[in-house]
């Protein structure tokens, strides 16, 4: 596991050991193995039949689940922008036969390549990093209307991150995102 997580605290070594021990305990548990098997079921969901609100809810929840899953497997992403971007590019799920990274979900789907996002909060120096080509089937899943409140639902494992939450009601997505 990557335990360079804790450079921000004065007790970095202690926190890194605790984080590693907790991650190892989670990683070796039967519950985690069952969770990983359940993640495989994401490959079977027909994304084309989802409404805009259902896609918003689905991709926000998958993003958060993938972020937590990647943290357990790889460790908490670094605070250096290059490390964080690498983490987000390399953390991927197969969703209905299409491969999505954290960057693809946040910038290509939820933000439709229209915003800077939350790498280190709303003042990120990076422009949008994901643009799907017209031939890419993932482009048809992108939200067409901007939803600025998306930022408050994406757990980014940074000091600017909102708390981890699960969106549950696609019919009331505006309220869910608040």
Short mmCIF file of C-alpha atoms in Angstrom, two decimals:
data_model
loop_
_atom_site.label_atom_id
_atom_site.label_comp_id
_atom_site.label_asym_id
_atom_site.label_seq_id
_atom_site.Cartn_x
_atom_site.Cartn_y
_atom_site.Cartn_z
CA UNK A 1 0.00 0.00 0.00
CA UNK A 2 1.04 3.57 -0.63
CA UNK A 3 1.45 5.13 2.80
CA UNK A 4 2.90 8.50 1.84
CA UNK A 5 -0.47 9.82 2.94
CA UNK A 6 0.38 11.67 6.00
CA UNK A 7 2.91 14.33 5.13
CA UNK A 8 0.47 17.02 6.23
CA UNK A 9 0.54 16.14 9.92
CA UNK A 10 3.32 16.46 12.43
CA UNK A 11 2.71 12.82 13.39
CA UNK A 12 2.95 11.54 9.82
CA UNK A 13 4.68 8.26 10.61
CA UNK A 14 2.16 7.29 13.28
CA UNK A 15 -0.79 8.17 11.06
CA UNK A 16 0.75 6.33 8.09
CA UNK A 17 1.16 3.15 10.18
CA UNK A 18 -2.42 3.38 11.45
CA UNK A 19 -3.72 3.98 7.94
CA UNK A 20 -1.72 1.03 6.62
CA UNK A 21 -2.94 -1.24 9.42
CA UNK A 22 -6.57 -0.25 8.83
CA UNK A 23 -6.21 -0.66 5.07
CA UNK A 24 -4.58 -4.08 5.50
CA UNK A 25 -7.38 -5.18 7.82
CA UNK A 26 -10.03 -4.00 5.38
CA UNK A 27 -8.20 -5.36 2.33
CA UNK A 28 -7.90 -8.85 3.83
CA UNK A 29 -11.48 -9.05 5.14
CA UNK A 30 -14.18 -11.26 3.68
CA UNK A 31 -16.47 -8.21 3.56
CA UNK A 32 -14.02 -6.43 1.26
CA UNK A 33 -13.77 -9.48 -1.01
CA UNK A 34 -17.58 -9.54 -1.19
CA UNK A 35 -17.57 -5.79 -1.94
CA UNK A 36 -15.16 -6.35 -4.83
CA UNK A 37 -17.37 -9.12 -6.22
CA UNK A 38 -20.35 -6.77 -6.01
CA UNK A 39 -18.37 -4.11 -7.89
CA UNK A 40 -18.17 -6.57 -10.78
CA UNK A 41 -21.95 -6.30 -11.06
CA UNK A 42 -21.50 -2.71 -12.27
CA UNK A 43 -20.46 -4.20 -15.61
CA UNK A 44 -24.02 -5.45 -16.13
CA UNK A 45 -26.02 -2.23 -15.57
CA UNK A 46 -27.58 -0.79 -18.72
CA UNK A 47 -26.52 2.86 -18.53
CA UNK A 48 -28.30 3.87 -21.74
CA UNK A 49 -31.71 3.49 -20.10
CA UNK A 50 -31.01 5.88 -17.22
CA UNK A 51 -32.64 9.31 -17.03
CA UNK A 52 -30.45 12.40 -16.47
CA UNK A 53 -31.25 12.38 -12.75
CA UNK A 54 -30.56 8.66 -12.49
CA UNK A 55 -27.23 9.10 -14.33
CA UNK A 56 -26.31 11.95 -12.00
CA UNK A 57 -27.06 9.88 -8.93
CA UNK A 58 -25.43 6.74 -10.35
CA UNK A 59 -22.18 8.42 -11.41
CA UNK A 60 -21.84 10.43 -8.18
CA UNK A 61 -22.26 7.24 -6.16
CA UNK A 62 -19.93 5.23 -8.41
CA UNK A 63 -17.33 8.00 -8.22
CA UNK A 64 -17.44 7.95 -4.42
CA UNK A 65 -17.36 4.16 -4.30
CA UNK A 66 -14.42 4.02 -6.71
CA UNK A 67 -12.55 6.67 -4.72
CA UNK A 68 -12.94 4.71 -1.47
CA UNK A 69 -12.13 1.42 -3.23
CA UNK A 70 -8.97 2.93 -4.74
CA UNK A 71 -7.90 4.37 -1.38
CA UNK A 72 -8.21 0.95 0.25
CA UNK A 73 -6.22 -0.73 -2.53
CA UNK A 74 -3.66 1.99 -3.35
CA UNK A 75 -3.61 4.26 -0.30
CA UNK A 76 -4.72 7.87 0.00
CA UNK A 77 -3.71 9.94 -3.04
CA UNK A 78 -0.83 12.35 -2.56
CA UNK A 79 -1.27 16.07 -2.19
CA UNK A 80 1.01 16.93 -5.11
CA UNK A 81 -1.16 17.63 -8.14
CA UNK A 82 0.74 15.22 -10.40
CA UNK A 83 0.28 12.38 -7.87
CA UNK A 84 -3.42 13.13 -7.48
CA UNK A 85 -4.02 13.25 -11.24
CA UNK A 86 -2.12 9.98 -11.67
CA UNK A 87 -4.23 8.38 -8.93
CA UNK A 88 -7.45 9.59 -10.59
CA UNK A 89 -6.38 8.41 -14.05
CA UNK A 90 -5.33 4.97 -12.86
CA UNK A 91 -8.36 4.24 -10.66
CA UNK A 92 -10.94 2.67 -12.99
CA UNK A 93 -14.12 0.62 -13.15
CA UNK A 94 -15.71 -1.28 -15.99
CA UNK A 95 -19.26 0.08 -16.24
CA UNK A 96 -21.45 -1.69 -18.78
CA UNK A 97 -18.40 -2.72 -20.82
CA UNK A 98 -16.87 0.78 -20.85
CA UNK A 99 -13.83 1.76 -18.81
CA UNK A 100 -14.20 4.86 -16.61
CA UNK A 101 -11.50 6.44 -14.46
CA UNK A 102 -12.22 8.86 -11.63
CA UNK A 103 -11.22 11.66 -14.03
CA UNK A 104 -13.56 10.34 -16.74
CA UNK A 105 -16.48 10.24 -14.32
CA UNK A 106 -15.88 13.64 -12.74
CA UNK A 107 -14.88 15.63 -15.80
CA UNK A 108 -16.20 13.69 -18.77
CA UNK A 109 -19.57 12.60 -17.38
CA UNK A 110 -20.61 14.75 -14.43
CA UNK A 111 -19.05 18.00 -15.60
CA UNK A 112 -19.24 17.25 -19.34
CA UNK A 113 -15.75 18.70 -19.86
CA UNK A 114 -17.02 22.12 -18.85
CA UNK A 115 -15.29 22.94 -15.58
CA UNK A 116 -12.11 22.73 -13.58
CA UNK A 117 -13.47 20.53 -10.85
CA UNK A 118 -12.21 19.83 -7.38
CA UNK A 119 -8.61 18.55 -7.57
CA UNK A 120 -7.71 20.75 -4.62
CA UNK A 121 -10.94 22.66 -4.31
CA UNK A 122 -12.70 25.05 -6.67
CA UNK A 123 -9.52 27.05 -7.29
CA UNK A 124 -7.78 24.24 -9.15
CA UNK A 125 -5.26 25.58 -11.65
CA UNK A 126 -6.09 22.90 -14.20
CA UNK A 127 -8.55 23.20 -17.05
CA UNK A 128 -10.88 20.31 -17.69
CA UNK A 129 -8.82 17.22 -18.38
CA UNK A 130 -11.29 14.88 -20.08
CA UNK A 131 -13.01 15.32 -23.39
CA UNK A 132 -14.66 12.31 -25.01
CA UNK A 133 -14.50 12.09 -28.79
CA UNK A 134 -17.76 12.03 -30.75
CA UNK A 135 -17.21 8.31 -31.44
CA UNK A 136 -16.69 7.46 -27.78
CA UNK A 137 -19.89 5.81 -26.45
CA UNK A 138 -19.25 7.34 -23.02
CA UNK A 139 -19.94 10.81 -24.44
CA UNK A 140 -23.65 9.97 -24.74
CA UNK A 141 -23.76 9.42 -20.97
CA UNK A 142 -22.39 12.88 -20.13
CA UNK A 143 -24.72 15.29 -18.39
CA UNK A 144 -25.73 18.06 -20.77
CA UNK A 145 -26.91 20.58 -18.18
CA UNK A 146 -24.39 21.88 -15.67
CA UNK A 147 -25.04 20.88 -12.06
CA UNK A 148 -22.77 23.07 -9.94
CA UNK A 149 -23.81 21.29 -6.76
CA UNK A 150 -22.06 18.12 -8.00
CA UNK A 151 -18.94 19.40 -6.24
CA UNK A 152 -20.67 18.94 -2.89
CA UNK A 153 -21.32 15.26 -3.51
CA UNK A 154 -17.92 14.05 -4.73
CA UNK A 155 -15.62 12.67 -2.07
CA UNK A 156 -12.10 13.59 -3.21
CA UNK A 157 -10.05 12.54 -0.16
CA UNK A 158 -8.58 16.03 0.13
CA UNK A 159 -8.87 18.73 2.75
CA UNK A 160 -11.52 20.41 0.56
CA UNK A 161 -13.56 17.25 0.17
CA UNK A 162 -17.18 17.04 1.28
CA UNK A 163 -18.04 14.18 3.59
CA UNK A 164 -18.68 10.84 1.98
CA UNK A 165 -22.39 10.45 1.25
CA UNK A 166 -24.67 8.21 -0.78
CA UNK A 167 -27.28 9.78 -3.04
CA UNK A 168 -30.51 7.81 -2.75
CA UNK A 169 -33.36 9.60 -4.53
CA UNK A 170 -32.97 10.28 -8.25
CA UNK A 171 -36.41 11.92 -8.32
CA UNK A 172 -35.20 14.54 -5.88
CA UNK A 173 -31.62 14.92 -7.10
CA UNK A 174 -31.47 18.70 -6.59
CA UNK A 175 -32.24 18.24 -2.89
CA UNK A 176 -29.83 15.28 -2.66
CA UNK A 177 -26.98 17.41 -4.01
CA UNK A 178 -27.52 20.24 -1.51
#
